[in-house]
mmCIF file of C-alpha atoms in Angstrom:
data_model
loop_
_atom_site.group_PDB
_atom_site.id
_atom_site.type_symbol
_atom_site.label_atom_id
_atom_site.label_comp_id
_atom_site.label_asym_id
_atom_site.label_seq_id
_atom_site.Cartn_x
_atom_site.Cartn_y
_atom_site.Cartn_z
ATOM 1 C CA MET A 149 -53.756 -8.228 21.144
ATOM 2 C CA ARG A 150 -55.722 -11.194 22.370
ATOM 3 C CA ARG A 151 -52.924 -13.443 21.753
ATOM 4 C CA THR A 152 -50.389 -11.025 23.450
ATOM 5 C CA LEU A 153 -52.570 -10.779 26.421
ATOM 6 C CA ALA A 154 -53.067 -14.555 26.457
ATOM 7 C CA LEU A 155 -49.340 -15.122 26.421
ATOM 8 C CA LEU A 156 -48.722 -12.576 29.046
ATOM 9 C CA THR A 157 -51.380 -14.061 31.299
ATOM 10 C CA LEU A 158 -49.846 -17.481 30.704
ATOM 11 C CA SER A 159 -46.452 -16.286 31.405
ATOM 12 C CA ALA A 160 -47.563 -14.453 34.718
ATOM 13 C CA GLY A 161 -49.431 -17.601 35.844
ATOM 14 C CA LEU A 162 -46.161 -19.724 35.035
ATOM 15 C CA ALA A 163 -44.050 -17.016 37.092
ATOM 16 C CA LEU A 164 -46.249 -17.411 40.205
ATOM 17 C CA ALA A 165 -44.505 -20.177 41.788
ATOM 18 C CA GLN A 166 -41.533 -20.698 43.771
ATOM 19 C CA ALA A 167 -40.824 -24.022 46.174
ATOM 20 C CA PRO A 168 -44.159 -24.665 47.899
ATOM 21 C CA ALA A 169 -44.792 -23.664 51.637
ATOM 22 C CA TYR A 170 -44.826 -27.473 52.598
ATOM 23 C CA PRO A 171 -41.573 -29.061 52.804
ATOM 24 C CA GLU A 172 -40.509 -31.837 50.101
ATOM 25 C CA ASN A 173 -37.665 -34.016 49.458
ATOM 26 C CA ALA A 174 -36.271 -33.131 45.883
ATOM 27 C CA LEU A 175 -33.030 -32.631 43.879
ATOM 28 C CA GLY A 176 -32.613 -31.187 40.479
ATOM 29 C CA LEU A 177 -31.145 -28.595 38.014
ATOM 30 C CA GLY A 178 -32.394 -25.372 36.823
ATOM 31 C CA TYR A 179 -31.775 -22.895 34.091
ATOM 32 C CA ALA A 180 -32.193 -19.208 34.042
ATOM 33 C CA PRO A 181 -31.353 -17.623 30.762
ATOM 34 C CA ASP A 182 -29.521 -14.468 32.164
ATOM 35 C CA ARG A 183 -27.688 -16.400 34.934
ATOM 36 C CA GLY A 184 -26.660 -20.039 34.096
ATOM 37 C CA VAL A 185 -27.327 -23.295 35.720
ATOM 38 C CA TYR A 186 -28.619 -23.633 39.203
ATOM 39 C CA LEU A 187 -28.217 -27.055 41.277
ATOM 40 C CA GLN A 188 -31.292 -26.811 43.561
ATOM 41 C CA GLY A 189 -32.897 -29.132 46.133
ATOM 42 C CA SER A 190 -35.226 -29.466 49.120
ATOM 43 C CA LEU A 191 -35.429 -31.575 52.079
ATOM 44 C CA LEU A 192 -37.944 -32.333 54.904
ATOM 45 C CA LEU A 193 -36.250 -31.445 58.008
ATOM 46 C CA PRO A 194 -36.128 -34.343 60.768
ATOM 47 C CA PHE A 195 -37.012 -32.112 63.552
ATOM 48 C CA SER A 196 -40.249 -30.512 63.836
ATOM 49 C CA PRO A 197 -40.715 -28.064 66.867
ATOM 50 C CA LEU A 198 -44.190 -28.058 68.137
ATOM 51 C CA GLY A 199 -45.308 -30.630 65.539
ATOM 52 C CA ILE A 200 -44.918 -28.016 62.594
ATOM 53 C CA ASP A 201 -43.542 -29.528 59.389
ATOM 54 C CA THR A 202 -40.128 -27.706 58.657
ATOM 55 C CA GLY A 203 -37.936 -27.882 55.463
ATOM 56 C CA LEU A 204 -34.922 -26.603 53.775
ATOM 57 C CA ASP A 205 -34.919 -25.124 49.939
ATOM 58 C CA ALA A 206 -31.514 -24.485 48.699
ATOM 59 C CA GLN A 207 -30.123 -23.353 45.397
ATOM 60 C CA VAL A 208 -26.466 -23.085 43.974
ATOM 61 C CA LEU A 209 -25.603 -20.920 40.986
ATOM 62 C CA LEU A 210 -22.923 -22.921 39.265
ATOM 63 C CA SER A 211 -20.783 -20.305 37.735
ATOM 64 C CA GLN A 212 -17.540 -18.334 38.316
ATOM 65 C CA ASN A 213 -19.284 -16.046 40.795
ATOM 66 C CA PRO A 214 -21.234 -18.565 42.731
ATOM 67 C CA GLU A 215 -24.408 -17.610 44.716
ATOM 68 C CA VAL A 216 -25.878 -19.604 47.257
ATOM 69 C CA TYR A 217 -29.512 -19.415 48.482
ATOM 70 C CA ALA A 218 -31.186 -21.275 51.437
ATOM 71 C CA LEU A 219 -34.645 -21.030 52.845
ATOM 72 C CA PHE A 220 -35.652 -22.444 56.040
ATOM 73 C CA LYS A 221 -39.475 -22.891 56.212
ATOM 74 C CA ALA A 222 -42.047 -23.871 58.791
ATOM 75 C CA ASN A 223 -45.456 -24.858 57.475
ATOM 76 C CA LEU A 224 -47.743 -23.072 60.104
ATOM 77 C CA PHE A 225 -51.187 -23.682 58.479
ATOM 78 C CA PRO A 226 -51.014 -26.644 56.279
ATOM 79 C CA GLY A 227 -54.552 -27.531 56.040
ATOM 80 C CA LEU A 228 -56.313 -24.595 54.846
ATOM 81 C CA VAL A 229 -58.991 -24.786 51.974
ATOM 82 C CA LEU A 230 -59.531 -22.040 49.329
ATOM 83 C CA MET A 231 -62.268 -22.818 46.693
ATOM 84 C CA ASP A 232 -62.035 -26.650 47.302
ATOM 85 C CA LEU A 233 -58.006 -26.303 46.939
ATOM 86 C CA TYR A 234 -55.426 -27.141 49.505
ATOM 87 C CA THR A 235 -53.600 -24.056 50.597
ATOM 88 C CA SER A 236 -50.538 -24.001 52.941
ATOM 89 C CA VAL A 237 -49.119 -20.874 54.716
ATOM 90 C CA GLY A 238 -45.954 -20.844 56.469
ATOM 91 C CA LEU A 239 -43.127 -18.636 57.628
ATOM 92 C CA GLY A 240 -39.763 -18.633 55.609
ATOM 93 C CA LEU A 241 -36.123 -17.244 56.685
ATOM 94 C CA ASP A 242 -34.102 -16.866 53.540
ATOM 95 C CA LEU A 243 -30.237 -16.597 53.861
ATOM 96 C CA ARG A 244 -28.124 -15.703 50.970
ATOM 97 C CA TYR A 245 -24.488 -15.524 49.883
ATOM 98 C CA PRO A 246 -23.366 -12.744 49.058
ATOM 99 C CA PHE A 247 -24.788 -12.011 52.336
ATOM 100 C CA GLY A 248 -28.548 -11.488 52.746
ATOM 101 C CA VAL A 249 -31.210 -12.229 55.190
ATOM 102 C CA HIS A 250 -34.902 -12.116 54.969
ATOM 103 C CA LEU A 251 -38.114 -13.036 56.852
ATOM 104 C CA GLY A 252 -41.592 -13.543 55.645
ATOM 105 C CA PRO A 253 -44.669 -15.464 54.653
ATOM 106 C CA VAL A 254 -44.682 -18.385 52.317
ATOM 107 C CA VAL A 255 -47.836 -19.498 50.654
ATOM 108 C CA SER A 256 -48.969 -22.394 48.245
ATOM 109 C CA LEU A 257 -52.032 -23.219 46.492
ATOM 110 C CA GLU A 258 -52.430 -26.921 45.450
ATOM 111 C CA VAL A 259 -54.095 -26.936 41.869
ATOM 112 C CA PRO A 260 -54.798 -30.352 39.925
ATOM 113 C CA GLY A 261 -51.475 -31.742 39.007
ATOM 114 C CA GLY A 262 -49.257 -28.811 40.386
ATOM 115 C CA ALA A 263 -48.773 -26.068 42.962
ATOM 116 C CA ILE A 264 -48.791 -22.407 42.775
ATOM 117 C CA SER A 265 -46.618 -20.868 45.368
ATOM 118 C CA GLY A 266 -45.160 -17.537 46.336
ATOM 119 C CA ALA A 267 -42.739 -15.981 49.042
ATOM 120 C CA LEU A 268 -42.181 -12.722 50.367
ATOM 121 C CA GLY A 269 -39.670 -11.300 52.718
ATOM 122 C CA LEU A 270 -38.312 -8.234 54.172
ATOM 123 C CA GLY A 271 -34.607 -8.079 55.323
ATOM 124 C CA TYR A 272 -31.159 -6.796 54.673
ATOM 125 C CA GLN A 273 -29.072 -7.443 51.315
ATOM 126 C CA ASN A 274 -26.920 -4.346 50.642
ATOM 127 C CA GLY A 275 -29.288 -2.347 52.750
ATOM 128 C CA LEU A 276 -33.069 -2.644 53.336
ATOM 129 C CA HIS A 277 -34.248 -5.192 50.867
ATOM 130 C CA LEU A 278 -37.634 -6.798 49.823
ATOM 131 C CA ALA A 279 -37.162 -10.373 48.533
ATOM 132 C CA TRP A 280 -39.767 -12.189 46.520
ATOM 133 C CA GLY A 281 -40.394 -15.126 44.619
ATOM 134 C CA ALA A 282 -43.205 -16.700 42.711
ATOM 135 C CA GLY A 283 -43.742 -19.711 40.435
ATOM 136 C CA PHE A 284 -45.607 -22.900 39.209
ATOM 137 C CA ARG A 285 -44.684 -26.493 39.895
ATOM 138 C CA LEU A 286 -46.296 -29.263 37.553
ATOM 139 C CA TYR A 287 -46.027 -32.627 39.215
ATOM 140 C CA LEU A 288 -45.243 -35.606 36.904
ATOM 141 C CA GLU A 289 -44.359 -38.295 39.611
ATOM 142 C CA PRO A 290 -41.624 -38.831 40.380
ATOM 143 C CA MET A 291 -40.492 -35.697 38.678
ATOM 144 C CA ALA A 292 -41.702 -32.094 38.857
ATOM 145 C CA LEU A 293 -41.134 -29.258 36.122
ATOM 146 C CA GLU A 294 -40.986 -25.841 37.978
ATOM 147 C CA ALA A 295 -41.184 -22.392 36.431
ATOM 148 C CA SER A 296 -40.340 -19.531 38.595
ATOM 149 C CA ALA A 297 -39.215 -15.731 39.021
ATOM 150 C CA SER A 298 -37.830 -14.167 41.925
ATOM 151 C CA ASP A 299 -35.891 -10.908 42.997
ATOM 152 C CA ARG A 300 -32.739 -13.042 42.148
ATOM 153 C CA TYR A 301 -33.641 -14.003 38.709
ATOM 154 C CA PRO A 302 -36.201 -13.013 36.087
ATOM 155 C CA PHE A 303 -37.169 -16.649 34.873
ATOM 156 C CA LEU A 304 -35.789 -19.939 36.085
ATOM 157 C CA LEU A 305 -36.952 -23.247 34.488
ATOM 158 C CA SER A 306 -36.342 -26.375 36.761
ATOM 159 C CA LEU A 307 -36.509 -30.123 36.584
ATOM 160 C CA LEU A 308 -36.749 -31.855 39.873
ATOM 161 C CA TYR A 309 -36.696 -35.405 40.978
ATOM 162 C CA LEU A 310 -39.070 -35.892 44.165
ATOM 163 C CA TRP A 311 -38.943 -38.848 46.652
#
């Protein structure tokens, strides 16, 4: 029972990350066992209204029924500290194909060697819809290994190149 509980705790911890709230430049591939291969990337946007860091995260499902996901984010509170760990809180606008749109907070907690992140959004996708995402990113400069879960897939493992 203890091993099962430890495994569930580890799995839940790994599933608590999505792309961090702060913008990064990254490109990589991810695999979701029930969905297939995703091409994904993120980009620091060149404009920053009012001095706020902005970025774009995108994923494309490479299958016969493609899906596209884009998250425009603004890092509103980049310098928060929680228990001596840097925390970022932002706002994200999630756009999807097939059509969906959500707006909500994006939060990241930097841990030694990685980041735990989460996103929540309320919007429309075939009716009123609650979007969520969570995960863990392990930084192996210049690479990153990311495990995540969201309302779009139950588990995604990704390898990213950061610059």
